[in-house]
Structure formats: structure tokens, C-alpha cells
Amino acid sequence: MTGTSVPSDPALAFPFIGGRPCLDFVATLGRRHSTAPLERLPDPAALARWFTEAELTADGEPVRVTARDLAAARVLREALYGVVRATMAGQEPEAADVEQINGAAARPDLAPQLGPVHWTARHAARAALATVARDAVLLVRSPLLGRVKECENPDCSLLFLDDSQARRRRWCSMERCGNLAKVAGYRSRSRAATTR
């Protein structure tokens, strides 16, 4: 199934603010810490749309995604999250998560191309997932992992690479959670001032 239509629910729009393809892919499940996480990959068409928006399409064509590809993508996504979070905390990641990522990373990935077509692949969906898995392996094995943070908004669970000069970024982005925090802080200070 192919498809690149925009979702009718704005909450299902993909946030590309992680700074790395693997972190952007992990963000396809939002509000991880809530009782009702937000699944941004409800069907194969949504995964095809993510590949397109992430610019991980082969031959410039929408990726054909099957239900099996979607199931594999969700398993990989959760393995990526588990390994990144465990490594960030200085813990040993689950062996099953490591095996899942290594298996995906060992498959042929998207081959970069010069010219108008950025990538080529024999099996585009599997190759795109392999590219995401390899990105995670490179991130986890690099000093950049020390700059990966989780948004401080308690309703947000997005991981991002802090590329700010002072390395003090707290929010996934100012447009999303940063502004919400500023508004909440202003309201709290206003309420406190009126009760004095």
C-alpha cells in the first residue's frame, strides 16, 4: 500500500525535531509516559508517509508498505527507544532490543545516489528501516549520545539531539513544548500575583 496524504488529526503529524533519523522514528509513538500513547503509525499508509517526509524513499517514489513491514517497523521503533534510553541512563540495554536493531541494521540499506534521486533500494521499506537502524547504531556508539535528551514536558516523550551551543536545551522544540511551558509559567505567576 502506498500513500502520502496528510493526516486529518494534527496530532498525527510527524515531528522531525530529533536531529537524527532514528530519534525522529522513535517519535512516531508520542506521549509514551501517558496511559494513552499516541500511535502515529496506525496503518501502512502512515509508515509510507513517514518514509516520504523523512526523505527515505528510493527512486523518489512513495514506498510500498505492507502490514508486515508496519509490524516490523513498530518492533524496531520500540527496540530503538529501549536501547537509546538504557544507554542514556548508563544501563545495559535489553539483549532482545540489541538483537532486533542489529538484525535490521545488517540488511541492505538505502544506497545514496547523486542527482535528483537521493536513494535507491531493491526493497524500499526494509532498506529504509535498515538505514534508520544503522543510524541508531552509529548514534549509540558515538560521543553524540551524551547530547541526546528527553523533553522536560511531562506530557511529551520526544528524544532529541541537543545541538545548542550551551547544551542546555530542555524542550523538544520551543514551538511545541517550550512555548507551552512559558505560557504555563506565566499563568502560574499571574495567579500567584492575584492571590497576594
mmCIF file of C-alpha atoms in Angstrom:
data_model
loop_
_atom_site.group_PDB
_atom_site.id
_atom_site.type_symbol
_atom_site.label_atom_id
_atom_site.label_comp_id
_atom_site.label_asym_id
_atom_site.label_seq_id
_atom_site.Cartn_x
_atom_site.Cartn_y
_atom_site.Cartn_z
ATOM 1 C CA MET A 1 0.000 0.000 0.000
ATOM 2 C CA THR A 2 1.268 3.456 -0.793
ATOM 3 C CA GLY A 3 0.090 6.810 0.332
ATOM 4 C CA THR A 4 1.384 10.187 1.368
ATOM 5 C CA SER A 5 -1.785 12.043 2.326
ATOM 6 C CA VAL A 6 -1.676 14.422 5.262
ATOM 7 C CA PRO A 7 -3.460 13.108 8.392
ATOM 8 C CA SER A 8 -6.749 14.766 9.322
ATOM 9 C CA ASP A 9 -5.720 14.870 13.009
ATOM 10 C CA PRO A 10 -2.839 17.348 13.566
ATOM 11 C CA ALA A 11 -1.618 15.235 16.497
ATOM 12 C CA LEU A 12 -0.733 12.517 13.980
ATOM 13 C CA ALA A 13 1.662 14.821 12.115
ATOM 14 C CA PHE A 14 5.229 13.581 12.392
ATOM 15 C CA PRO A 15 7.617 15.692 14.472
ATOM 16 C CA PHE A 16 11.015 15.863 12.791
ATOM 17 C CA ILE A 17 12.873 17.579 15.613
ATOM 18 C CA GLY A 18 15.051 14.773 16.965
ATOM 19 C CA GLY A 19 18.123 15.727 14.961
ATOM 20 C CA ARG A 20 18.703 12.138 13.811
ATOM 21 C CA PRO A 21 16.560 9.776 11.689
ATOM 22 C CA CYS A 22 16.450 7.169 14.474
ATOM 23 C CA LEU A 23 15.195 9.714 17.027
ATOM 24 C CA ASP A 24 12.612 11.025 14.568
ATOM 25 C CA PHE A 25 11.449 7.463 14.007
ATOM 26 C CA VAL A 26 11.131 6.831 17.759
ATOM 27 C CA ALA A 27 8.867 9.919 17.833
ATOM 28 C CA THR A 28 6.260 8.094 15.752
ATOM 29 C CA LEU A 29 4.903 6.981 19.132
ATOM 30 C CA GLY A 30 4.028 10.060 21.137
ATOM 31 C CA ARG A 31 3.121 10.598 24.773
ATOM 32 C CA ARG A 32 4.933 7.420 25.800
ATOM 33 C CA HIS A 33 4.523 8.127 29.503
ATOM 34 C CA SER A 34 0.755 8.618 29.396
ATOM 35 C CA THR A 35 -1.923 5.985 29.812
ATOM 36 C CA ALA A 36 -2.908 6.540 26.159
ATOM 37 C CA PRO A 37 0.233 6.806 23.979
ATOM 38 C CA LEU A 38 -0.260 8.429 20.572
ATOM 39 C CA GLU A 39 0.354 5.972 17.714
ATOM 40 C CA ARG A 40 1.374 7.977 14.669
ATOM 41 C CA LEU A 41 1.804 4.804 12.594
ATOM 42 C CA PRO A 42 -1.740 3.383 12.720
ATOM 43 C CA ASP A 43 -1.531 1.796 9.271
ATOM 44 C CA PRO A 44 0.876 1.046 6.403
ATOM 45 C CA ALA A 45 -0.024 4.309 4.644
ATOM 46 C CA ALA A 46 1.198 6.283 7.666
ATOM 47 C CA LEU A 47 4.546 4.484 7.582
ATOM 48 C CA ALA A 48 4.827 5.184 3.844
ATOM 49 C CA ARG A 49 4.113 8.844 4.602
ATOM 50 C CA TRP A 50 6.831 8.872 7.315
ATOM 51 C CA PHE A 51 9.377 7.485 4.829
ATOM 52 C CA THR A 52 8.421 10.207 2.347
ATOM 53 C CA GLU A 53 8.547 13.034 4.893
ATOM 54 C CA ALA A 54 11.855 11.710 6.282
ATOM 55 C CA GLU A 55 13.205 11.702 2.709
ATOM 56 C CA LEU A 56 13.941 7.982 2.903
ATOM 57 C CA THR A 57 12.253 6.975 -0.331
ATOM 58 C CA ALA A 58 14.016 5.079 -3.082
ATOM 59 C CA ASP A 59 13.886 6.392 -6.633
ATOM 60 C CA GLY A 60 11.840 9.368 -5.452
ATOM 61 C CA GLU A 61 8.688 7.230 -5.384
ATOM 62 C CA PRO A 62 6.386 6.576 -2.407
ATOM 63 C CA VAL A 63 7.451 3.443 -0.552
ATOM 64 C CA ARG A 64 5.192 0.415 -0.833
ATOM 65 C CA VAL A 65 4.485 -0.689 2.745
ATOM 66 C CA THR A 66 2.770 -3.910 3.781
ATOM 67 C CA ALA A 67 1.152 -4.817 7.094
ATOM 68 C CA ARG A 68 4.209 -6.996 7.765
ATOM 69 C CA ASP A 69 6.520 -4.010 7.150
ATOM 70 C CA LEU A 70 4.437 -1.949 9.588
ATOM 71 C CA ALA A 71 4.653 -4.630 12.291
ATOM 72 C CA ALA A 72 8.433 -4.888 11.827
ATOM 73 C CA ALA A 73 8.747 -1.094 11.941
ATOM 74 C CA ARG A 74 6.892 -0.845 15.248
ATOM 75 C CA VAL A 75 9.035 -3.589 16.815
ATOM 76 C CA LEU A 76 12.180 -1.839 15.593
ATOM 77 C CA ARG A 77 10.932 1.522 16.885
ATOM 78 C CA GLU A 78 10.447 0.160 20.392
ATOM 79 C CA ALA A 79 13.835 -1.557 20.323
ATOM 80 C CA LEU A 80 15.431 1.745 19.278
ATOM 81 C CA TYR A 81 13.719 3.559 22.135
ATOM 82 C CA GLY A 82 14.745 0.885 24.643
ATOM 83 C CA VAL A 83 18.390 0.874 23.608
ATOM 84 C CA VAL A 84 18.741 4.653 23.426
ATOM 85 C CA ARG A 85 17.031 5.215 26.805
ATOM 86 C CA ALA A 86 19.021 2.455 28.533
ATOM 87 C CA THR A 87 22.310 3.697 27.124
ATOM 88 C CA MET A 88 21.460 7.302 28.072
ATOM 89 C CA ALA A 89 20.913 6.085 31.656
ATOM 90 C CA GLY A 90 24.216 4.209 31.685
ATOM 91 C CA GLN A 91 22.448 0.852 31.790
ATOM 92 C CA GLU A 92 22.904 -2.260 29.712
ATOM 93 C CA PRO A 93 20.162 -2.425 27.046
ATOM 94 C CA GLU A 94 17.908 -5.463 26.732
ATOM 95 C CA ALA A 95 19.569 -8.175 24.648
ATOM 96 C CA ALA A 96 16.402 -8.651 22.572
ATOM 97 C CA ASP A 97 16.390 -4.939 21.649
ATOM 98 C CA VAL A 98 20.054 -5.050 20.642
ATOM 99 C CA GLU A 99 19.421 -8.172 18.558
ATOM 100 C CA GLN A 100 16.428 -6.516 16.850
ATOM 101 C CA ILE A 101 18.444 -3.419 15.900
ATOM 102 C CA ASN A 102 21.479 -5.403 14.791
ATOM 103 C CA GLY A 103 19.271 -7.618 12.631
ATOM 104 C CA ALA A 104 17.660 -4.634 10.936
ATOM 105 C CA ALA A 105 20.991 -2.831 10.533
ATOM 106 C CA ALA A 106 22.530 -5.908 8.868
ATOM 107 C CA ARG A 107 20.030 -5.789 6.000
ATOM 108 C CA PRO A 108 20.812 -3.850 2.823
ATOM 109 C CA ASP A 109 20.043 -0.192 3.458
ATOM 110 C CA LEU A 110 19.237 2.663 1.126
ATOM 111 C CA ALA A 111 22.095 3.339 -1.264
ATOM 112 C CA PRO A 112 22.845 7.070 -1.598
ATOM 113 C CA GLN A 113 22.762 8.492 -5.111
ATOM 114 C CA LEU A 114 23.954 11.718 -6.723
ATOM 115 C CA GLY A 115 21.390 13.663 -8.730
ATOM 116 C CA PRO A 116 17.673 14.198 -8.282
ATOM 117 C CA VAL A 117 17.117 10.726 -6.776
ATOM 118 C CA HIS A 118 18.682 10.625 -3.304
ATOM 119 C CA TRP A 119 18.378 6.883 -2.615
ATOM 120 C CA THR A 120 17.879 3.582 -4.351
ATOM 121 C CA ALA A 121 16.963 0.163 -2.981
ATOM 122 C CA ARG A 122 15.646 -3.191 -4.060
ATOM 123 C CA HIS A 123 13.143 -3.441 -1.163
ATOM 124 C CA ALA A 124 12.490 0.176 -0.213
ATOM 125 C CA ALA A 125 10.621 -0.298 3.101
ATOM 126 C CA ARG A 126 13.131 -2.783 4.514
ATOM 127 C CA ALA A 127 16.025 -0.675 3.244
ATOM 128 C CA ALA A 128 14.625 2.473 4.876
ATOM 129 C CA LEU A 129 14.254 0.637 8.201
ATOM 130 C CA ALA A 130 17.813 -0.680 7.847
ATOM 131 C CA THR A 131 19.009 2.890 7.313
ATOM 132 C CA VAL A 132 17.205 4.007 10.482
ATOM 133 C CA ALA A 133 18.667 1.070 12.442
ATOM 134 C CA ARG A 134 22.198 1.861 11.236
ATOM 135 C CA ASP A 135 21.722 5.469 12.260
ATOM 136 C CA ALA A 136 20.849 4.258 15.773
ATOM 137 C CA VAL A 137 23.926 2.021 15.938
ATOM 138 C CA LEU A 138 26.152 4.924 14.896
ATOM 139 C CA LEU A 139 24.500 7.257 17.420
ATOM 140 C CA VAL A 140 24.706 4.844 20.361
ATOM 141 C CA ARG A 141 28.360 4.104 19.632
ATOM 142 C CA SER A 142 29.348 7.772 19.345
ATOM 143 C CA PRO A 143 30.006 10.606 21.811
ATOM 144 C CA LEU A 144 26.871 12.293 20.415
ATOM 145 C CA LEU A 145 24.753 10.003 22.593
ATOM 146 C CA GLY A 146 25.730 12.178 25.560
ATOM 147 C CA ARG A 147 23.837 15.036 23.892
ATOM 148 C CA VAL A 148 20.561 13.103 23.500
ATOM 149 C CA LYS A 149 17.889 14.330 25.897
ATOM 150 C CA GLU A 150 14.234 13.719 26.584
ATOM 151 C CA CYS A 151 11.882 16.701 26.504
ATOM 152 C CA GLU A 152 11.203 18.013 30.022
ATOM 153 C CA ASN A 153 7.495 18.477 29.331
ATOM 154 C CA PRO A 154 5.905 15.657 31.381
ATOM 155 C CA ASP A 155 3.297 15.130 28.647
ATOM 156 C CA CYS A 156 5.977 14.749 25.969
ATOM 157 C CA SER A 157 8.387 11.879 25.480
ATOM 158 C CA LEU A 158 10.330 13.068 22.433
ATOM 159 C CA LEU A 159 14.052 12.402 22.362
ATOM 160 C CA PHE A 160 16.284 14.955 20.678
ATOM 161 C CA LEU A 161 19.932 15.682 19.997
ATOM 162 C CA ASP A 162 20.836 18.867 21.882
ATOM 163 C CA ASP A 163 22.838 20.831 19.340
ATOM 164 C CA SER A 164 22.585 24.127 21.225
ATOM 165 C CA GLN A 165 25.878 25.855 21.938
ATOM 166 C CA ALA A 166 25.492 25.761 25.730
ATOM 167 C CA ARG A 167 23.954 22.230 25.725
ATOM 168 C CA ARG A 168 21.127 23.469 27.954
ATOM 169 C CA ARG A 169 18.163 22.764 25.715
ATOM 170 C CA ARG A 170 15.230 21.484 27.796
ATOM 171 C CA TRP A 171 12.396 21.139 25.304
ATOM 172 C CA CYS A 172 11.968 19.106 22.146
ATOM 173 C CA SER A 173 11.331 22.493 20.482
ATOM 174 C CA MET A 174 10.251 25.957 21.526
ATOM 175 C CA GLU A 175 7.357 25.817 19.052
ATOM 176 C CA ARG A 176 5.937 22.742 20.790
ATOM 177 C CA CYS A 177 6.718 22.230 24.454
ATOM 178 C CA GLY A 178 8.868 25.287 25.137
ATOM 179 C CA ASN A 179 6.020 27.696 24.428
ATOM 180 C CA LEU A 180 3.603 25.563 26.457
ATOM 181 C CA ALA A 181 5.962 25.761 29.431
ATOM 182 C CA LYS A 182 6.359 29.529 29.047
ATOM 183 C CA VAL A 183 2.576 30.029 28.926
ATOM 184 C CA ALA A 184 2.033 27.748 31.935
ATOM 185 C CA GLY A 185 4.736 29.599 33.883
ATOM 186 C CA TYR A 186 3.207 32.970 33.028
ATOM 187 C CA ARG A 187 -0.259 31.820 34.107
ATOM 188 C CA SER A 188 1.106 30.393 37.344
ATOM 189 C CA ARG A 189 2.927 33.640 38.164
ATOM 190 C CA SER A 190 -0.203 35.673 37.278
ATOM 191 C CA ARG A 191 -2.385 33.550 39.573
ATOM 192 C CA ALA A 192 0.146 33.844 42.394
ATOM 193 C CA ALA A 193 0.280 37.634 41.998
ATOM 194 C CA THR A 194 -3.509 37.990 42.163
ATOM 195 C CA THR A 195 -3.810 35.875 45.342
ATOM 196 C CA ARG A 196 -1.366 38.035 47.310
#
